[in-house]
Tab-separated table of C-alpha atoms and ligand atoms in Angstrom:
chain	number	residue	atom	x	y	z
A	1	SER	CA	15.336	-22.322	23.292
A	2	ARG	CA	18.267	-24.331	24.609
A	3	ILE	CA	18.101	-28.148	24.587
A	4	ILE	CA	20.585	-30.393	26.644
A	5	TYR	CA	20.766	-33.827	25.187
A	6	PHE	CA	22.332	-36.904	26.982
A	7	ASP	CA	23.098	-40.455	26.018
A	8	THR	CA	22.233	-41.375	29.415
A	9	ILE	CA	21.344	-39.744	32.654
A	10	ASP	CA	19.825	-40.738	35.986
A	11	SER	CA	16.702	-38.601	35.555
A	12	THR	CA	16.012	-35.777	33.401
A	13	ASN	CA	13.846	-34.365	36.073
A	14	ASN	CA	16.796	-34.572	38.594
A	15	TYR	CA	19.209	-33.196	36.231
A	16	SER	CA	17.042	-30.359	35.779
A	17	LYS	CA	16.674	-29.819	39.498
A	18	ARG	CA	20.355	-29.827	39.756
A	19	ILE	CA	20.817	-27.063	37.157
A	20	ALA	CA	17.535	-25.325	37.788
A	21	LYS	CA	19.148	-22.215	39.569
A	22	ASP	CA	21.483	-21.226	36.783
A	23	THR	CA	19.533	-22.422	33.623
A	24	PRO	CA	17.397	-20.182	31.753
A	25	HIS	CA	13.510	-20.455	31.478
A	26	GLY	CA	12.371	-22.678	28.726
A	27	THR	CA	15.279	-25.264	28.583
A	28	ILE	CA	14.430	-28.484	27.404
A	29	ILE	CA	16.340	-31.583	28.975
A	30	ILE	CA	16.310	-35.063	26.841
A	31	SER	CA	18.186	-38.164	27.526
A	32	GLU	CA	18.314	-41.517	25.374
A	33	GLU	CA	18.123	-43.376	28.448
A	34	GLN	CA	17.326	-43.084	32.237
A	35	SER	CA	18.989	-45.037	34.869
A	36	GLY	CA	16.932	-43.761	37.723
A	37	GLY	CA	13.767	-42.651	35.844
A	38	ARG	CA	11.122	-41.554	38.429
A	39	GLY	CA	7.238	-41.830	38.447
A	40	ARG	CA	4.699	-40.398	40.412
A	41	LEU	CA	4.249	-41.718	43.998
A	42	GLY	CA	7.683	-42.673	44.094
A	43	ARG	CA	7.209	-45.215	41.335
A	44	ASN	CA	10.184	-46.217	39.142
A	45	TRP	CA	9.774	-45.243	35.497
A	46	ILE	CA	11.326	-47.459	33.100
A	47	SER	CA	13.325	-45.595	30.518
A	48	PRO	CA	15.301	-48.016	27.979
A	49	LYS	CA	17.893	-46.634	25.575
A	50	GLY	CA	16.409	-45.124	22.459
A	51	GLU	CA	12.919	-46.583	22.945
A	52	GLY	CA	11.056	-43.610	24.344
A	53	ILE	CA	11.101	-39.890	24.834
A	54	TRP	CA	12.290	-38.969	28.315
A	55	MET	CA	12.405	-35.336	28.442
A	56	SER	CA	11.688	-32.207	30.912
A	57	ILE	CA	10.911	-28.947	30.595
A	58	LEU	CA	12.619	-26.145	32.894
A	59	LEU	CA	10.115	-23.421	33.511
A	60	LYS	CA	10.469	-20.118	35.505
A	61	PRO	CA	7.022	-18.443	35.239
A	62	GLU	CA	5.751	-15.733	37.448
A	63	ILE	CA	2.824	-17.665	38.961
A	64	PRO	CA	2.123	-18.829	42.679
A	65	PRO	CA	2.313	-22.435	43.191
A	66	THR	CA	-1.134	-23.171	43.384
A	67	GLU	CA	-0.974	-22.484	39.674
A	68	GLY	CA	1.619	-24.913	38.933
A	69	MET	CA	-0.379	-27.942	38.425
A	70	LYS	CA	-2.183	-26.030	35.328
A	71	MET	CA	1.279	-26.856	33.692
A	72	THR	CA	0.637	-30.705	34.147
A	73	GLN	CA	-2.921	-30.048	32.130
A	74	ILE	CA	-1.129	-27.923	29.599
A	75	ALA	CA	1.592	-30.845	29.112
A	76	ALA	CA	-1.006	-33.464	28.906
A	77	ALA	CA	-3.208	-31.547	26.345
A	78	ALA	CA	-0.088	-31.058	24.140
A	79	ALA	CA	0.981	-34.567	24.515
A	80	CYS	CA	-2.536	-36.133	23.793
A	81	GLN	CA	-2.849	-33.959	20.617
A	82	ALA	CA	0.728	-34.467	19.415
A	83	ILE	CA	0.283	-38.261	19.606
A	84	ARG	CA	-2.959	-37.918	17.802
A	85	ASP	CA	-1.759	-35.694	15.353
A	86	VAL	CA	1.693	-37.706	14.532
A	87	THR	CA	0.518	-41.380	15.101
A	88	ALA	CA	-3.265	-41.047	14.374
A	89	LEU	CA	-3.930	-43.308	17.236
A	90	GLU	CA	-6.856	-42.362	19.539
A	91	ALA	CA	-5.113	-41.241	22.694
A	92	TYR	CA	-7.062	-40.209	25.773
A	93	ILE	CA	-6.040	-38.330	28.715
A	94	LYS	CA	-6.620	-40.092	32.249
A	95	TRP	CA	-6.976	-36.958	34.465
A	96	PRO	CA	-4.604	-35.486	35.253
A	97	ASN	CA	-1.390	-36.867	33.857
A	98	ASP	CA	-1.580	-40.210	32.196
A	99	ILE	CA	-2.211	-40.457	28.565
A	100	VAL	CA	-3.622	-43.814	27.533
A	101	VAL	CA	-4.397	-45.594	24.036
A	102	HIS	CA	-6.498	-48.583	23.927
A	103	GLY	CA	-6.778	-48.303	27.721
A	104	LYS	CA	-3.142	-48.897	28.341
A	105	LYS	CA	-0.581	-45.932	29.349
A	106	VAL	CA	1.531	-44.533	26.915
A	107	CYS	CA	2.822	-41.408	28.525
A	108	GLY	CA	3.054	-40.064	32.022
A	109	ILE	CA	3.908	-36.495	33.249
A	110	LEU	CA	5.363	-35.745	36.659
A	111	THR	CA	5.473	-32.166	37.374
A	112	GLU	CA	7.835	-30.843	40.291
A	113	MET	CA	8.145	-27.373	41.843
A	114	ALA	CA	10.343	-25.404	44.123
A	115	GLY	CA	9.511	-22.045	45.555
A	116	GLU	CA	8.044	-19.863	47.989
A	117	LEU	CA	4.225	-19.190	49.179
A	118	ASN	CA	3.725	-16.519	46.339
A	119	GLN	CA	5.980	-17.262	43.844
A	120	ILE	CA	7.625	-20.363	42.135
A	121	ASP	CA	11.319	-20.454	41.657
A	122	TYR	CA	11.150	-23.043	39.077
A	123	LEU	CA	8.827	-25.506	37.805
A	124	ILE	CA	10.090	-28.799	36.088
A	125	VAL	CA	7.664	-30.730	33.674
A	126	GLY	CA	9.002	-34.235	32.983
A	127	ILE	CA	7.230	-36.280	30.250
A	128	GLY	CA	7.675	-39.704	29.429
A	129	ILE	CA	6.585	-41.347	26.163
A	130	ASN	CA	6.424	-44.885	25.344
A	131	ALA	CA	7.520	-44.410	21.865
A	132	ASN	CA	9.231	-47.396	20.350
A	133	ASN	CA	9.285	-50.045	23.166
A	134	LEU	CA	8.702	-53.338	21.657
A	135	SER	CA	8.246	-55.193	25.256
A	136	PHE	CA	7.470	-54.333	28.784
A	137	PRO	CA	8.371	-56.085	31.893
A	138	LYS	CA	5.747	-58.819	32.967
A	139	GLU	CA	4.314	-56.495	35.764
A	140	PHE	CA	3.579	-53.879	33.246
A	141	LYS	CA	2.097	-55.701	30.523
A	142	ASP	CA	-1.485	-55.144	31.342
A	143	VAL	CA	-1.276	-51.434	31.933
A	144	ALA	CA	1.327	-50.151	29.817
A	145	THR	CA	2.038	-49.994	26.107
A	146	SER	CA	3.903	-48.119	23.431
A	147	LEU	CA	2.738	-46.189	20.206
A	148	ALA	CA	4.868	-48.486	18.228
A	149	ILE	CA	2.886	-51.424	19.796
A	150	GLU	CA	-0.424	-49.842	19.372
A	151	LYS	CA	0.258	-48.582	15.790
A	152	GLY	CA	2.000	-51.651	14.337
A	153	GLU	CA	4.910	-49.408	13.303
A	154	LYS	CA	7.833	-47.359	14.692
A	155	VAL	CA	7.290	-43.660	15.317
A	156	ASP	CA	9.617	-40.824	14.616
A	157	ARG	CA	10.646	-39.518	17.834
A	158	LYS	CA	11.891	-36.497	16.436
A	159	THR	CA	8.716	-35.405	14.821
A	160	LEU	CA	6.691	-36.118	17.959
A	161	ILE	CA	8.855	-34.097	20.044
A	162	LEU	CA	8.793	-31.056	17.908
A	163	ASP	CA	5.184	-31.110	17.485
A	164	LEU	CA	4.646	-31.730	21.308
A	165	LEU	CA	6.904	-28.795	22.274
A	166	SER	CA	5.428	-26.406	19.732
A	167	LYS	CA	1.881	-27.277	20.965
A	168	PHE	CA	3.109	-26.829	24.743
A	169	GLU	CA	4.505	-23.606	23.711
A	170	ALA	CA	1.478	-22.422	22.179
A	171	LEU	CA	-0.748	-23.411	25.207
A	172	TYR	CA	1.704	-22.131	27.830
A	173	CYS	CA	1.877	-18.965	26.166
A	174	HIS	CA	-1.748	-18.417	25.972
A	175	TYR	CA	-2.043	-19.166	29.422
A	176	ILE	CA	0.848	-17.346	30.881
A	177	MET	CA	0.375	-13.976	28.884
A	178	GLU	CA	-3.377	-13.659	28.355
A	179	GLY	CA	-4.560	-15.878	31.308
A	180	LYS	CA	-6.425	-18.195	28.988
A	181	LEU	CA	-6.781	-21.934	29.767
A	182	ASP	CA	-9.519	-22.663	27.194
A	183	GLU	CA	-7.639	-24.426	24.775
A	184	THR	CA	-5.980	-26.719	27.017
A	185	LEU	CA	-9.486	-27.412	28.769
A	186	SER	CA	-11.086	-28.174	25.369
A	187	ILE	CA	-8.567	-30.418	24.883
A	188	ILE	CA	-8.624	-32.328	27.965
A	189	ARG	CA	-12.302	-32.538	27.992
A	190	ASN	CA	-12.661	-33.739	24.323
A	191	TYR	CA	-10.128	-36.445	24.986
A	192	SER	CA	-10.971	-37.465	28.531
A	193	ALA	CA	-10.792	-40.911	29.423
A	194	VAL	CA	-12.720	-40.254	32.671
A	195	LEU	CA	-15.348	-37.743	31.740
A	196	GLY	CA	-18.871	-39.290	32.689
A	197	LYS	CA	-17.462	-42.515	33.673
A	198	SER	CA	-17.236	-44.419	37.099
A	199	VAL	CA	-13.828	-44.226	38.444
A	200	ARG	CA	-12.258	-45.799	41.426
A	201	ILE	CA	-10.413	-42.969	43.437
A	202	ILE	CA	-7.550	-43.902	45.789
A	203	LYS	CA	-6.855	-41.088	48.547
A	204	GLY	CA	-4.170	-42.027	50.807
A	205	ASN	CA	-5.199	-45.737	51.915
A	206	GLN	CA	-8.986	-44.910	51.256
A	207	GLU	CA	-10.513	-46.054	47.995
A	208	CYS	CA	-14.144	-45.191	46.732
A	209	TYR	CA	-16.060	-45.218	43.775
A	210	ALA	CA	-17.364	-42.015	41.938
A	211	ILE	CA	-18.805	-40.726	38.727
A	212	VAL	CA	-16.826	-37.908	37.024
A	213	GLU	CA	-19.133	-35.153	36.168
A	214	GLU	CA	-16.973	-32.164	34.984
A	215	ILE	CA	-13.610	-31.077	34.535
A	216	ASN	CA	-13.975	-27.340	35.771
A	217	ASP	CA	-12.480	-24.138	34.381
A	218	GLU	CA	-9.594	-24.707	36.683
A	219	GLY	CA	-8.834	-28.095	35.634
A	220	CYS	CA	-10.106	-29.679	38.592
A	221	LEU	CA	-12.294	-32.782	38.555
A	222	LYS	CA	-15.808	-32.596	39.903
A	223	VAL	CA	-17.018	-36.160	41.115
A	224	ARG	CA	-20.032	-37.552	42.836
A	225	TYR	CA	-19.839	-40.207	45.082
A	226	GLU	CA	-22.414	-43.061	45.590
A	227	ASP	CA	-23.724	-41.380	48.454
A	228	GLY	CA	-24.535	-38.383	46.324
A	229	GLU	CA	-21.730	-36.304	47.973
A	230	GLU	CA	-20.003	-34.158	45.625
A	231	GLU	CA	-16.124	-33.427	45.613
A	232	LEU	CA	-13.669	-31.221	43.659
A	233	LEU	CA	-10.387	-33.055	43.087
A	234	ILE	CA	-7.195	-31.237	42.674
A	235	SER	CA	-4.736	-32.801	40.540
A	236	GLY	CA	-1.998	-34.447	42.444
A	237	GLU	CA	-3.814	-35.650	45.273
A	238	VAL	CA	-5.612	-38.582	44.108
A	239	SER	CA	-4.941	-41.519	41.721
A	240	ILE	CA	-7.794	-42.812	39.436
A	241	ARG	CA	-8.208	-46.188	38.409
B	1	LIG	C1	4.120	-41.199	35.881
B	1	LIG	O1	3.196	-41.391	35.292
B	1	LIG	O2	4.068	-41.603	37.006
B	1	LIG	C2	4.960	-39.829	35.850
B	1	LIG	C3	6.053	-40.680	34.778
B	1	LIG	C4	7.241	-39.490	34.192
B	1	LIG	C5	8.281	-39.838	33.639
B	1	LIG	C6	9.287	-38.827	33.023
B	1	LIG	S1	10.558	-39.518	31.832
B	1	LIG	C7	11.166	-37.862	32.028
B	1	LIG	C8	10.935	-37.312	33.466
B	1	LIG	N1	12.019	-37.901	34.204
B	1	LIG	C9	11.945	-38.664	35.324
B	1	LIG	O3	12.584	-39.088	36.066
B	1	LIG	N2	10.607	-38.816	35.212
B	1	LIG	C10	9.616	-37.986	34.035
């Protein structure tokens, strides 16, 4: 598939959106640097030149928008497995879209969609991996790290990108062509940072504690609150600490 490569761009997700209509399914957009990298919940994503992997995958699957968030799970599974295989670091998935190493974030995923009620026009899976960053701004030091910092040596970004993309493609095709999410689910369950744990859930301006009981076959998180109440969480609507 086609790869579009930049030295610098505002955001690979923004660029993908701008070209989506006239660009084929499966196009990869990568930049060495983002001047306006975006994270979830309107946050910034620091994307210094040459230090990380800042990329977006443009997809045009024939699925309804309700299935779109499964792409986040597929990307998280591919990223976590690729980081493990390429760096030998013990990476875990903090459901639904963060990858952590030694409890700190090394990778975030931002999935964005456009389309109608029954059919997606396009879907953009933005993946940011702190690969070779050697330092972080003070306010991020406690929560973010890079693969190089945790491993003590630089990571070959090209190897990691290729590994991640080939895993993503395999899991994606398995889901789109055969309707099967089983391999993705077994990765996100095996390497879950939250399964069986007590987590703090932030919903709008409410905050509560719950135990994570299960990641179900749809990729949703089943939690039990302190009062015994159970709830199924859909990716995107909550933030877990
Ligand atoms: C998050 O954890 O909040 C998601 C971070 C996603 C960052 C990636 S980097 C490539 C793509 N372009 C962006 O502007 N954001 C995503």
